Amino acid sequence: MLKAESDIKTLTTNVRRLILRFTEQKKENAELYAMVDERDRQIAELKQQLSETERKYNAMMAAKMLSIADTDIETTRKKVNKLIRTVNQCITLLSEKQ
């Protein structure tokens, strides 16, 4: 019977070790899940910031294009007006000579 008692004690010890390891693994698993959840939250936040930044960038580029277009239109308008004045001066000079 001594052998059976020794085997039972060994089995009991091994079961306790397994229970302890299981508890530790369960705790570690919960910590890892918490870390994964935190990373997922951070990724979602960063994706939102990225999309917001892209939206702002696109809006700024559109505004920049409009300001460039306005400047180009104004510059072109001035050049055309200058050409018209020059043509009018030429017409006036030609009219005076006749």
mmCIF file of C-alpha atoms in Angstrom:
data_model
loop_
_atom_site.group_PDB
_atom_site.id
_atom_site.type_symbol
_atom_site.label_atom_id
_atom_site.label_comp_id
_atom_site.label_asym_id
_atom_site.label_seq_id
_atom_site.Cartn_x
_atom_site.Cartn_y
_atom_site.Cartn_z
ATOM 1 C CA MET A 1 0.000 0.000 0.000
ATOM 2 C CA LEU A 2 2.974 2.262 0.498
ATOM 3 C CA LYS A 3 3.616 2.288 -3.233
ATOM 4 C CA ALA A 4 0.004 3.299 -3.951
ATOM 5 C CA GLU A 5 0.175 6.144 -1.442
ATOM 6 C CA SER A 6 3.423 7.342 -2.979
ATOM 7 C CA ASP A 7 1.887 7.227 -6.453
ATOM 8 C CA ILE A 8 -1.172 9.141 -5.215
ATOM 9 C CA LYS A 9 1.050 11.817 -3.629
ATOM 10 C CA THR A 10 3.069 12.081 -6.859
ATOM 11 C CA LEU A 11 -0.125 12.321 -8.895
ATOM 12 C CA THR A 12 -1.537 14.941 -6.527
ATOM 13 C CA THR A 13 1.674 16.959 -6.766
ATOM 14 C CA ASN A 14 1.637 16.752 -10.548
ATOM 15 C CA VAL A 15 -2.022 17.788 -10.706
ATOM 16 C CA ARG A 16 -1.298 20.789 -8.465
ATOM 17 C CA ARG A 17 1.624 21.760 -10.697
ATOM 18 C CA LEU A 18 -0.604 21.461 -13.759
ATOM 19 C CA ILE A 19 -3.296 23.565 -12.089
ATOM 20 C CA LEU A 20 -0.689 26.188 -11.164
ATOM 21 C CA ARG A 21 0.734 26.232 -14.699
ATOM 22 C CA PHE A 22 -2.778 26.407 -16.122
ATOM 23 C CA THR A 23 -3.573 29.384 -13.875
ATOM 24 C CA GLU A 24 -0.341 31.126 -14.911
ATOM 25 C CA GLN A 25 -1.008 30.451 -18.592
ATOM 26 C CA LYS A 26 -4.559 31.692 -18.236
ATOM 27 C CA LYS A 27 -3.294 34.923 -16.624
ATOM 28 C CA GLU A 28 -0.640 35.384 -19.321
ATOM 29 C CA ASN A 29 -3.249 34.707 -22.011
ATOM 30 C CA ALA A 30 -5.537 37.369 -20.544
ATOM 31 C CA GLU A 31 -2.646 39.859 -20.495
ATOM 32 C CA LEU A 32 -1.819 39.083 -24.113
ATOM 33 C CA TYR A 33 -5.441 39.521 -25.144
ATOM 34 C CA ALA A 34 -5.462 42.873 -23.365
ATOM 35 C CA MET A 35 -2.305 43.887 -25.249
ATOM 36 C CA VAL A 36 -3.831 42.831 -28.556
ATOM 37 C CA ASP A 37 -7.002 44.793 -27.780
ATOM 38 C CA GLU A 38 -4.916 47.867 -26.922
ATOM 39 C CA ARG A 39 -2.933 47.524 -30.168
ATOM 40 C CA ASP A 40 -6.163 47.153 -32.137
ATOM 41 C CA ARG A 41 -7.492 50.318 -30.489
ATOM 42 C CA GLN A 42 -4.275 52.174 -31.307
ATOM 43 C CA ILE A 43 -4.371 50.971 -34.912
ATOM 44 C CA ALA A 44 -7.977 52.106 -35.290
ATOM 45 C CA GLU A 45 -7.091 55.501 -33.792
ATOM 46 C CA LEU A 46 -4.094 55.880 -36.105
ATOM 47 C CA LYS A 47 -6.192 54.905 -39.127
ATOM 48 C CA GLN A 48 -8.723 57.557 -38.156
ATOM 49 C CA GLN A 49 -5.952 60.150 -37.758
ATOM 50 C CA LEU A 50 -4.524 59.134 -41.130
ATOM 51 C CA SER A 51 -7.854 59.501 -42.910
ATOM 52 C CA GLU A 52 -8.414 62.885 -41.214
ATOM 53 C CA THR A 53 -4.936 64.025 -42.225
ATOM 54 C CA GLU A 54 -5.498 62.844 -45.801
ATOM 55 C CA ARG A 55 -8.811 64.724 -45.893
ATOM 56 C CA LYS A 56 -7.117 67.901 -44.633
ATOM 57 C CA TYR A 57 -4.266 67.448 -47.122
ATOM 58 C CA ASN A 58 -6.708 67.055 -50.017
ATOM 59 C CA ALA A 59 -8.612 70.146 -48.899
ATOM 60 C CA MET A 60 -5.375 72.129 -48.650
ATOM 61 C CA MET A 61 -4.279 70.949 -52.096
ATOM 62 C CA ALA A 62 -7.635 71.974 -53.554
ATOM 63 C CA ALA A 63 -7.321 75.392 -51.916
ATOM 64 C CA LYS A 64 -3.778 75.700 -53.222
ATOM 65 C CA MET A 65 -4.923 74.818 -56.731
ATOM 66 C CA LEU A 66 -7.670 77.430 -56.510
ATOM 67 C CA SER A 67 -5.239 80.089 -55.313
ATOM 68 C CA ILE A 68 -2.813 79.201 -58.105
ATOM 69 C CA ALA A 69 -5.654 79.212 -60.618
ATOM 70 C CA ASP A 70 -6.829 82.617 -59.348
ATOM 71 C CA THR A 71 -3.315 83.994 -59.650
ATOM 72 C CA ASP A 72 -2.933 82.550 -63.146
ATOM 73 C CA ILE A 73 -6.293 83.958 -64.206
ATOM 74 C CA GLU A 74 -5.399 87.384 -62.864
ATOM 75 C CA THR A 75 -1.969 87.310 -64.514
ATOM 76 C CA THR A 76 -3.483 86.151 -67.799
ATOM 77 C CA ARG A 77 -6.177 88.829 -67.576
ATOM 78 C CA LYS A 78 -3.495 91.508 -67.104
ATOM 79 C CA LYS A 79 -1.505 90.215 -70.080
ATOM 80 C CA VAL A 80 -4.591 90.163 -72.301
ATOM 81 C CA ASN A 81 -5.529 93.695 -71.222
ATOM 82 C CA LYS A 82 -2.009 94.866 -71.993
ATOM 83 C CA LEU A 83 -2.177 93.242 -75.429
ATOM 84 C CA ILE A 84 -5.553 94.896 -76.090
ATOM 85 C CA ARG A 85 -4.112 98.287 -75.129
ATOM 86 C CA THR A 86 -1.161 97.708 -77.426
ATOM 87 C CA VAL A 87 -3.459 96.736 -80.306
ATOM 88 C CA ASN A 88 -5.634 99.802 -79.644
ATOM 89 C CA GLN A 89 -2.549 102.011 -79.685
ATOM 90 C CA CYS A 90 -1.497 100.479 -82.998
ATOM 91 C CA ILE A 91 -4.975 101.027 -84.442
ATOM 92 C CA THR A 92 -4.932 104.621 -83.235
ATOM 93 C CA LEU A 93 -1.519 105.217 -84.793
ATOM 94 C CA LEU A 94 -2.630 103.660 -88.075
ATOM 95 C CA SER A 95 -5.823 105.734 -88.066
ATOM 96 C CA GLU A 96 -3.880 108.948 -87.506
ATOM 97 C CA LYS A 97 -1.562 108.255 -90.440
ATOM 98 C CA GLN A 98 -4.441 107.924 -92.865
#
